[in-house]
Coordinates of C-alpha atoms and ligand atoms in Angstrom, one line a residue:
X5 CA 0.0 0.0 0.0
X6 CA 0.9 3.4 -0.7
X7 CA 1.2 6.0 1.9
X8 CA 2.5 9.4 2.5
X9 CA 3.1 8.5 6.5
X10 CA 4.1 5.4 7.5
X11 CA 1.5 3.5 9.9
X12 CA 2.5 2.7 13.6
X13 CA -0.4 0.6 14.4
X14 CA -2.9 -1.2 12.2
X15 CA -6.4 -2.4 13.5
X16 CA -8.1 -5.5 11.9
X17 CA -11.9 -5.5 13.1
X18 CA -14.2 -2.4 14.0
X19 CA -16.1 -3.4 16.2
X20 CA -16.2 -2.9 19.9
X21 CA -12.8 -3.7 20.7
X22 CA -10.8 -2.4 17.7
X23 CA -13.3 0.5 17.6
X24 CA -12.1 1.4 21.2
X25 CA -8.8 1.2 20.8
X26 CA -8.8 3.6 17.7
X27 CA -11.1 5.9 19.8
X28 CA -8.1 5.7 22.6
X29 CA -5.4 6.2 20.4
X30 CA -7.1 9.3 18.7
X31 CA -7.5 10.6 21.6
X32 CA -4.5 10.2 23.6
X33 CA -1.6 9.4 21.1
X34 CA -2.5 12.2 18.0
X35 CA 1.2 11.9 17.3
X36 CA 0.4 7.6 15.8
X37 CA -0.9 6.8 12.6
X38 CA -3.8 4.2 13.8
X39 CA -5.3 2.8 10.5
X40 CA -8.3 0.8 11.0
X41 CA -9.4 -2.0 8.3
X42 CA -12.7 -3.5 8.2
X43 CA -14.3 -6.2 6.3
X44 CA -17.6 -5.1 6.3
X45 CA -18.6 -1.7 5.0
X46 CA -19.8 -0.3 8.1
X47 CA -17.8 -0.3 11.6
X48 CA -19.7 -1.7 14.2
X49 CA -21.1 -4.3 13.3
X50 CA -25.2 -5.1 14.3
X51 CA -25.1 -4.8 18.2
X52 CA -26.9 -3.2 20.8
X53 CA -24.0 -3.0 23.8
X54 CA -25.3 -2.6 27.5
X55 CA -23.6 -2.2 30.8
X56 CA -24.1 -0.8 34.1
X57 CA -22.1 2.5 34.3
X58 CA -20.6 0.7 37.3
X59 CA -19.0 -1.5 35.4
X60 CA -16.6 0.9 33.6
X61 CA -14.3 3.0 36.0
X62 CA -15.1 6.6 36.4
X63 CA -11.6 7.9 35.0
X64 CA -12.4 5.8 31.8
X65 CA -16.1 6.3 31.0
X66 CA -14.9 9.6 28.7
X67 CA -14.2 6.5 26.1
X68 CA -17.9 5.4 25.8
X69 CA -20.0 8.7 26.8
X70 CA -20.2 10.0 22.8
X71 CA -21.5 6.1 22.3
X72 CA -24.1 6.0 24.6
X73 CA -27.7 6.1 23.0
X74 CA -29.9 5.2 25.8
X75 CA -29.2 5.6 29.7
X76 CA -31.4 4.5 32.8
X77 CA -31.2 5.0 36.4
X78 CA -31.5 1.4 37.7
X79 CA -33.1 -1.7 36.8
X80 CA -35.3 -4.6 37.8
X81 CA -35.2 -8.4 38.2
X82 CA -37.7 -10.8 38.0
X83 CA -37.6 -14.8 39.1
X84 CA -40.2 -17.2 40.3
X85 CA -41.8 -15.7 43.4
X86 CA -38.7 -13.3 43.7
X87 CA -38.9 -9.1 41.8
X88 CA -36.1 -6.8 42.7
X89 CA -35.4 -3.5 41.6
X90 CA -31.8 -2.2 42.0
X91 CA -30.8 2.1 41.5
X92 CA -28.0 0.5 39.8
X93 CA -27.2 3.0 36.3
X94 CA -27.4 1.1 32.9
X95 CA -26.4 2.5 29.6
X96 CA -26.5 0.8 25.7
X97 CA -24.5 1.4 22.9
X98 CA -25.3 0.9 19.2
X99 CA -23.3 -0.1 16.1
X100 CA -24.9 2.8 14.2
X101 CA -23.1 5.2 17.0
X102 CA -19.7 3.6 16.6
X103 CA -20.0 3.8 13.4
X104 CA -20.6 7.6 13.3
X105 CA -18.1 8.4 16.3
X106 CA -15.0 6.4 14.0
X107 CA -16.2 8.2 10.8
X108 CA -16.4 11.4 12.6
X109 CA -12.9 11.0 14.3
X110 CA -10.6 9.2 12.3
X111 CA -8.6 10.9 9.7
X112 CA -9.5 10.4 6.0
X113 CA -8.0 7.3 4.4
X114 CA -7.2 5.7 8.1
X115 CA -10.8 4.0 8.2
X116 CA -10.5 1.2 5.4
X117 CA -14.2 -0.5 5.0
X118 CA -15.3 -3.1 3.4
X119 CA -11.8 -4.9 3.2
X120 CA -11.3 -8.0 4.6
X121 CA -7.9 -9.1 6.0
X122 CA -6.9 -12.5 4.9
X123 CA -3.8 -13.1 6.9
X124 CA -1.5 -11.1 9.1
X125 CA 1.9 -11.4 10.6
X126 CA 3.1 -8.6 14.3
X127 CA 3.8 -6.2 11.5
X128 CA 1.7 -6.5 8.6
X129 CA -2.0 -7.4 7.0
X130 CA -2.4 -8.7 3.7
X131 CA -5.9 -8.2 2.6
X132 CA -7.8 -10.6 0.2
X133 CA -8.1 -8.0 -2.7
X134 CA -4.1 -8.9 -2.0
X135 CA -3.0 -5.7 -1.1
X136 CA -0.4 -6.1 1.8
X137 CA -0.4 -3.0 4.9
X138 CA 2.8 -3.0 6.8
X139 CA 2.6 -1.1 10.5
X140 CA 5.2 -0.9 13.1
X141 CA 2.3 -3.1 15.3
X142 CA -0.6 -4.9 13.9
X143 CA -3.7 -5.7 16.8
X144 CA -5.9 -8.5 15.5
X145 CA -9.6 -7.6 16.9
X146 CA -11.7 -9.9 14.4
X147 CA -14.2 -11.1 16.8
X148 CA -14.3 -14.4 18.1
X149 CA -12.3 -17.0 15.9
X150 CA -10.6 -20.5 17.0
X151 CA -11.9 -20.8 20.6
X152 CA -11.2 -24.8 20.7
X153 CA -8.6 -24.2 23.3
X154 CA -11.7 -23.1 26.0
X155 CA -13.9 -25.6 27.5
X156 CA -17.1 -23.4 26.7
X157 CA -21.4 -23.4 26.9
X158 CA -22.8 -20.4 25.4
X159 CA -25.1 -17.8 26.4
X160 CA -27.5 -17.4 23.2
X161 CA -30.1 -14.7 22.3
X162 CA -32.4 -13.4 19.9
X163 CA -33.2 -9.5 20.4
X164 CA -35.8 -7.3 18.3
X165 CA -36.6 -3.7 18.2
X166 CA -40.6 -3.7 18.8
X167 CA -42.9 -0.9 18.5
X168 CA -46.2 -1.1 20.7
X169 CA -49.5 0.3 19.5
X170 CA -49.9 2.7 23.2
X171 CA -47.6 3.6 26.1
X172 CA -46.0 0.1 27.5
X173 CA -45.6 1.5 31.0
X174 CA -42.3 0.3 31.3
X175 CA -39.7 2.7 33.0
X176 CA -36.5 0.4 33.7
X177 CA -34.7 -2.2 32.3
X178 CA -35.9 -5.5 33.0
X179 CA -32.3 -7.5 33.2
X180 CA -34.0 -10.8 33.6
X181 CA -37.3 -12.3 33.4
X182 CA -36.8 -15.6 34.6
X183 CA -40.3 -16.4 35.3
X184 CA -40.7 -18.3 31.4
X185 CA -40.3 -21.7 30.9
X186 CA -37.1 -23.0 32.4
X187 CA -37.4 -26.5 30.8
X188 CA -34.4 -26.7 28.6
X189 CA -32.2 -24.8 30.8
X190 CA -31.3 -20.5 32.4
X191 CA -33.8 -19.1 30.0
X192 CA -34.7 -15.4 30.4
X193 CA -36.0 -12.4 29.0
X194 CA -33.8 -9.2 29.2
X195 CA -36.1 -6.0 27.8
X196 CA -35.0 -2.5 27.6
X197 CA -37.3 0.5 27.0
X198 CA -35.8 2.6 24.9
X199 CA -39.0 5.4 24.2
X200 CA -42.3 5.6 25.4
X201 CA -43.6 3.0 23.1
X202 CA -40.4 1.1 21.6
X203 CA -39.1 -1.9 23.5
X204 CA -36.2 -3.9 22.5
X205 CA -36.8 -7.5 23.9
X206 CA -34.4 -10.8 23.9
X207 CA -34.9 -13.9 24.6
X208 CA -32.2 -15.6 25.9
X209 CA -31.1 -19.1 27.5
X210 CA -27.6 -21.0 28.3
X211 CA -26.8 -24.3 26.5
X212 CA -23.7 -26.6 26.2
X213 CA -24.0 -26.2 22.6
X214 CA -24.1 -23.1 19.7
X215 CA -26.7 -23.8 18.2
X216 CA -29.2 -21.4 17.9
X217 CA -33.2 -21.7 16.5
X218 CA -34.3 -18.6 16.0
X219 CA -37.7 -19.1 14.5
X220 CA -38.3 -20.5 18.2
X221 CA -36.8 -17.3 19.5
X222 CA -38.7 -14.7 17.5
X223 CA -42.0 -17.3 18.5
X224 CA -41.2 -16.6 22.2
X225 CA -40.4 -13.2 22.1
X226 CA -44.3 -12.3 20.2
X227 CA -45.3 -15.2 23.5
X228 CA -43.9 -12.5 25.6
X229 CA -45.1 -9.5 24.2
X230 CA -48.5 -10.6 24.7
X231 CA -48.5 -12.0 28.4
X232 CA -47.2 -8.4 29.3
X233 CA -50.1 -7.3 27.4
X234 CA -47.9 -5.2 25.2
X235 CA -49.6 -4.8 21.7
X236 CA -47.7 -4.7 19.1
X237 CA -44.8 -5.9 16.4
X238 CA -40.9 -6.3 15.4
X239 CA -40.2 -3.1 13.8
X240 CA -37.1 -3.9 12.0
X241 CA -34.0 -4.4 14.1
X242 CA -32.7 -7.8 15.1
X243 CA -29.6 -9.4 16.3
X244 CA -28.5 -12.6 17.6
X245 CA -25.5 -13.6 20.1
X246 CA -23.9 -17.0 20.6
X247 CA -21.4 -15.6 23.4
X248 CA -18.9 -17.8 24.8
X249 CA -19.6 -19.0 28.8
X250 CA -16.1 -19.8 29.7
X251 CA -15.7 -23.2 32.5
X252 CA -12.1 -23.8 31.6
X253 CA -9.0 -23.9 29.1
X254 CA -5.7 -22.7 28.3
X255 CA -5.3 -18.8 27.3
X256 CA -1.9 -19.6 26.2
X257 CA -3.1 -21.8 23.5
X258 CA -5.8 -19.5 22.8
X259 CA -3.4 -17.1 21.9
X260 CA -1.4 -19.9 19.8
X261 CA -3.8 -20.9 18.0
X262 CA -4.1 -18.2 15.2
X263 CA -1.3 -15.6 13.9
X264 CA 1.3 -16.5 16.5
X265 CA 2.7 -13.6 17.3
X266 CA 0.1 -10.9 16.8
X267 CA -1.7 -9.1 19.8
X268 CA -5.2 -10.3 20.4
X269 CA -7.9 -8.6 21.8
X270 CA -11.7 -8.8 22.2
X271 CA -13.1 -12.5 22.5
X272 CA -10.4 -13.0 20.1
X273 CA -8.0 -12.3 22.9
X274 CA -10.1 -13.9 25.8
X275 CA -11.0 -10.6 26.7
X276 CA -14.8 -11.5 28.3
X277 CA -16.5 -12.2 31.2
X278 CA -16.5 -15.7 31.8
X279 CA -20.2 -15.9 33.1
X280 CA -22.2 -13.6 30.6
X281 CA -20.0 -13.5 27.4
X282 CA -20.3 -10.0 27.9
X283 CA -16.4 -7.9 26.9
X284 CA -17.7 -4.0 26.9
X285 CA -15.9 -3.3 30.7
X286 CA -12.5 -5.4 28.9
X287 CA -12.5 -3.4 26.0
X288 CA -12.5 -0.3 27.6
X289 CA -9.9 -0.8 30.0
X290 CA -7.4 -2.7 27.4
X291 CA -8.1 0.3 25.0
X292 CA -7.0 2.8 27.6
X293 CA -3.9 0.2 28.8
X294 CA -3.1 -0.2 25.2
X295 CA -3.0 4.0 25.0
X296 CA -1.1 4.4 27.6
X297 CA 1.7 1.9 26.6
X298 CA 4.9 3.6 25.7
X299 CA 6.6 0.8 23.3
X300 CA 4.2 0.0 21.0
X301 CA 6.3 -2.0 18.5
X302 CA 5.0 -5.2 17.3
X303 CA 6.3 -7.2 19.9
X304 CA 6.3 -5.3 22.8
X305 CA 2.7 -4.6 22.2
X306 CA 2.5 -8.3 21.7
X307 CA 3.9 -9.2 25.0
X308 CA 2.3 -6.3 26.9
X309 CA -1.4 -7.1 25.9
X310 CA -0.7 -11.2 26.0
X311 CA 0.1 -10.8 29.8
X312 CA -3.0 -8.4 30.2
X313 CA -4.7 -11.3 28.8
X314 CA -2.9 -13.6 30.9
X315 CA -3.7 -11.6 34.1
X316 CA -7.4 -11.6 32.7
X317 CA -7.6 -14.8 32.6
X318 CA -6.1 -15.3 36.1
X319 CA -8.9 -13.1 37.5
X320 CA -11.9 -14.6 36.1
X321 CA -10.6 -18.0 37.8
X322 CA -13.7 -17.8 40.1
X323 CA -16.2 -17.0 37.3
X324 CA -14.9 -20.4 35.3
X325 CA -15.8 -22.0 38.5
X326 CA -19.1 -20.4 38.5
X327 CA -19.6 -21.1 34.7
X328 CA -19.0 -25.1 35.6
X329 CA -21.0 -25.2 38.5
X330 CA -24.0 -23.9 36.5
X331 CA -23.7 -25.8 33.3
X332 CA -22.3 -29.3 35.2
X333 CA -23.8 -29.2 38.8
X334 CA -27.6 -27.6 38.8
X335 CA -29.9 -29.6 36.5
X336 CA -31.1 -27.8 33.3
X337 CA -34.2 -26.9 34.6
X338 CA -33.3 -25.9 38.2
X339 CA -30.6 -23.4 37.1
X340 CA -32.5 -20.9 37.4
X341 CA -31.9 -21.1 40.8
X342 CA -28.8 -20.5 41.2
X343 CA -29.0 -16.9 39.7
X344 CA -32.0 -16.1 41.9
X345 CA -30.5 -16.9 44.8
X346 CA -27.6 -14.5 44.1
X347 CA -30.1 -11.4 43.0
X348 CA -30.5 -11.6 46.6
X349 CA -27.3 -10.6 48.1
X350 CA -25.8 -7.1 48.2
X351 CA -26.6 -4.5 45.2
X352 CA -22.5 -3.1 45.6
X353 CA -21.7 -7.1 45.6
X354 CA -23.6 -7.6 42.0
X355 CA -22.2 -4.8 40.7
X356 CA -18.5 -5.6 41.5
X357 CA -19.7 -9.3 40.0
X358 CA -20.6 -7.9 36.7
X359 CA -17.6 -5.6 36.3
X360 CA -15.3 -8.7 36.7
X361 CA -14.4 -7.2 40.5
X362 CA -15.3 -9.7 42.9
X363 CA -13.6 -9.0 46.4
X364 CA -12.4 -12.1 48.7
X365 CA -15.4 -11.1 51.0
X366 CA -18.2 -11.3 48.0
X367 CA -16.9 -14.5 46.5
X368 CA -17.7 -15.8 50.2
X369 CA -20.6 -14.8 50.4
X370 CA -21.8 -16.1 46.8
X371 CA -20.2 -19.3 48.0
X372 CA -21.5 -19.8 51.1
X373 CA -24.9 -20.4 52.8
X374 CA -27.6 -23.2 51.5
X375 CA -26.1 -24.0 48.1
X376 CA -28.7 -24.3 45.2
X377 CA -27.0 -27.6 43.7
X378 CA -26.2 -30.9 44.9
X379 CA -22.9 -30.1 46.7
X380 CA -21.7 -33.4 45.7
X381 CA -21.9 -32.9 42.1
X382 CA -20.5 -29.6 42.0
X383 CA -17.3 -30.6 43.6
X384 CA -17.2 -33.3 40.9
X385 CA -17.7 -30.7 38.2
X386 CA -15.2 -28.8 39.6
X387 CA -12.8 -31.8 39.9
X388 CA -13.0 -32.2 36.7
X389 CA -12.8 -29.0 35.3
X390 CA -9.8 -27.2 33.7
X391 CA -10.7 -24.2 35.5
Ligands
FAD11 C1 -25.8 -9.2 19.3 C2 -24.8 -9.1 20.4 C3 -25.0 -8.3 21.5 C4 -24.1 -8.2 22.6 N1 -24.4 -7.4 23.6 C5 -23.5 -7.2 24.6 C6 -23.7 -6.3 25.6 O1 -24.8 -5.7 25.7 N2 -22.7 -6.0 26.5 C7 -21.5 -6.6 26.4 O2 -20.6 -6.3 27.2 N3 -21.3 -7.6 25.4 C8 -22.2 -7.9 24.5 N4 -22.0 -8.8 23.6 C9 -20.8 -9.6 23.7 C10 -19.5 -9.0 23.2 O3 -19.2 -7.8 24.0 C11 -19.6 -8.5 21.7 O4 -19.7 -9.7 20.9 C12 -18.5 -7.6 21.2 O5 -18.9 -7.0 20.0 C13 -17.2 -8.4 21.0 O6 -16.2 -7.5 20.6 P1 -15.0 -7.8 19.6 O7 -14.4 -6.5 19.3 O8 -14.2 -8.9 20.1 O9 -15.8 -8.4 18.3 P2 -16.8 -7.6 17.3 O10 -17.4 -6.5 18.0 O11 -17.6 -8.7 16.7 O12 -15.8 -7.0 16.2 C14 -15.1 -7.8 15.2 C15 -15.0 -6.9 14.0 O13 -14.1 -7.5 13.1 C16 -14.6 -7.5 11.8 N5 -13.9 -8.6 11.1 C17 -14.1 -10.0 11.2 N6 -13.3 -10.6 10.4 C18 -12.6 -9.7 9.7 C19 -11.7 -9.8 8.6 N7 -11.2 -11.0 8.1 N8 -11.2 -8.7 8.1 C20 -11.6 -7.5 8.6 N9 -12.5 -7.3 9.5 C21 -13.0 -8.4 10.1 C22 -16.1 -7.7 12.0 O14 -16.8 -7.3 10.8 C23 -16.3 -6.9 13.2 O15 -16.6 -5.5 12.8 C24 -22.9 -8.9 22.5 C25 -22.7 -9.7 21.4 C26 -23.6 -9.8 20.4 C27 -23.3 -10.8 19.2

């Protein structure tokens, strides 16, 4: 490729973790030339990203304000004979936003779309039109790929923009509706209100395998709809989600397993929550550790993010052990309980939960007191496990 300025990092993927990180740099290293190829024509991708504001420390949430699209001041929860509501913040991002905010800030001819990367090597992408990019650093943030090193279930969902024909009522998040049929498994319904009258409602559940039916999934989500009482239909927008529920593995084979060599990040990278599949809070903070490194030459930023991933990995050690006790202690259809049981501790303790934060003191307490599976079979799931 020609170029009047050489390129000191190249970004493969736009989405949320590669979008990030060019967001970062542009903001905090002007000096770099970031170039950011894409193999779709849009950035982004088709998501609708949620956290609690929590979740993201205050000295970093600068990175995902201009993203933000809809914002709420708590939330609710809903189980079998069991409704909390928590003052806990919640915030969504869109695609459609990230997509704006990189065409907005990133310099003309530095956002490549619509050109897939083939292969790449720490200092260069070749892209299948052939072109090659060389970069003092290339970060490979393509998404999930080879994940056969991670002893995995999945969290899987179907979520669709409705409109309703009057006011649904609704005026905070409902995180899960665990009341529906619990037959095949943790099946819930998450719903956001995002106007008066527009909803955006997912059914999801948590299998051991990928597979996803969707036809089922749009079925229970009208099944919904209508024992809420909420007239109404789809009005356009879907997506789905097969994330990755992590029980075990080896990160250093992760890492092996594709481009030796290159820095990972996103799922690609093992950059998720282990319980949820969820990597918004990761991305944030390995964007702004990824700014703030000062050798970012294809090998140092190799070794610098691999033992953030590393250290990740070390830390989610007790949500792998969660993972396994969910999917290989509780039966299918009495899972359930072992989330409802923890919507009753400590608001502060759920919220250091989801940010990945867990003190000694909270994993205690989700530990301890009347377990809701066989305490025999989950030390043998966790005897077996490769946690
Ligand atoms: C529908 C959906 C909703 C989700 N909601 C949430 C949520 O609310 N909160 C949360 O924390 N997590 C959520 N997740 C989980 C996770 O955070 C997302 O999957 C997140 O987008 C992962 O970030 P990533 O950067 O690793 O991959 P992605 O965001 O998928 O980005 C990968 C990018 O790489 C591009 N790409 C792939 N291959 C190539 C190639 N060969 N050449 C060039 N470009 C390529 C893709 O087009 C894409 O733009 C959701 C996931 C899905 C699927």
């Amino acid at each position: 490729m020609t170029t009047s300025r050489p390129i000191d990092i190249a970004i493969i993927g736009s989405g949320l973790a590669g979008g990030l990180i060019a967001l970062a740099l542009r903001a905090r290293r002007p000096e770099l030339r970031v170039v950011l190829v894409e193999g779709s024509d849009h950035a982004g991708g088709n998501h609708l990203w949620s956290c609690f504001t929590s979740d993201v420390a205050p000295g970093n949430r600068w990175l995902i304000e201009p993203l933000i699209v809809h914002g709420w001041g708590g939330h609710q929860v809903r189980f079998p004979g069991q409704d909390r509501t928590f003052d806990t913040a919640y915030a969504s991002l869109t695609s459609e936003r990230l997509d704006a905010v990189l065409r907005q800030t990133m310099p003309a001819g530095d956002l490549l779309l619509g050109r897939p990367v083939a292969a790449l090597t720490p200092t260069s992408a070749t892209l299948a039109d052939g072109t090659t990019i060389e970069a003092r650093a290339v970060i490979d943030a393509r998404g999930p790929g080879d994940m056969a090193a991670l002893d995995l279930g999945y969290q899987k969902f179907l979520g669709q923009s409705w409109r309703c024909d009057a006011p649904h009522g609704l005026s905070r998040p409902i995180m899960m509706d665990a009341t529906v049929d619990q037959s095949e498994g943790y099946r819930f319904v998450y719903v956001l209100p995002v106007s008066a009258d527009r909803l955006f409602i997912e059914d999801t559940y948590y299998t051991t395998g990928p597979a996803l039916d969707e036809p089922a999934l749009r079925a229970r989500i009208a099944d919904y709809a209508r024992a809420q009482n909420w007239a109404g239909a789809p009005d356009g927008h879907e997506e789905t989600g097969i994330l990755p529920v992590c029980m075990g593995g080896d990160i250093a084979a992760l890492w092996a397993a594709e481009s030796p060599g290159v820095a990972k990040v996103g799922l690609r990278g093992g950059f998720f929550h282990a319980l949820t599949g969820y990597s918004l809070p990761d991305a944030v903070r390995v964007a702004l550790a990824i700014a703030a490194m000062r050798d970012l030459d294809g090998a140092a930023l190799h070794g610098q993010i691999e033992a953030l991933a590393r250290a990740h990995w070390k830390g989610q050690r007790f949500y792998r052990m969660l993972s396994t006790m969910l999917f290989r202690a509780a039966e299918p259809a009495e899972r359930w309980r072992v989330l409802a049981r923890f919507y009753r501790l400590d608001p502060a303790l759920i919220g250091r939960f989801y940010a990945g934060r867990s003190t000694f003191t909270d994993r205690l307490r989700i530990l301890t007191g009347k377990p809701p599976v066989p305490i025999g079979r989950a030390i043998h799931a966790l005897g077996a496990a490769r946690i």
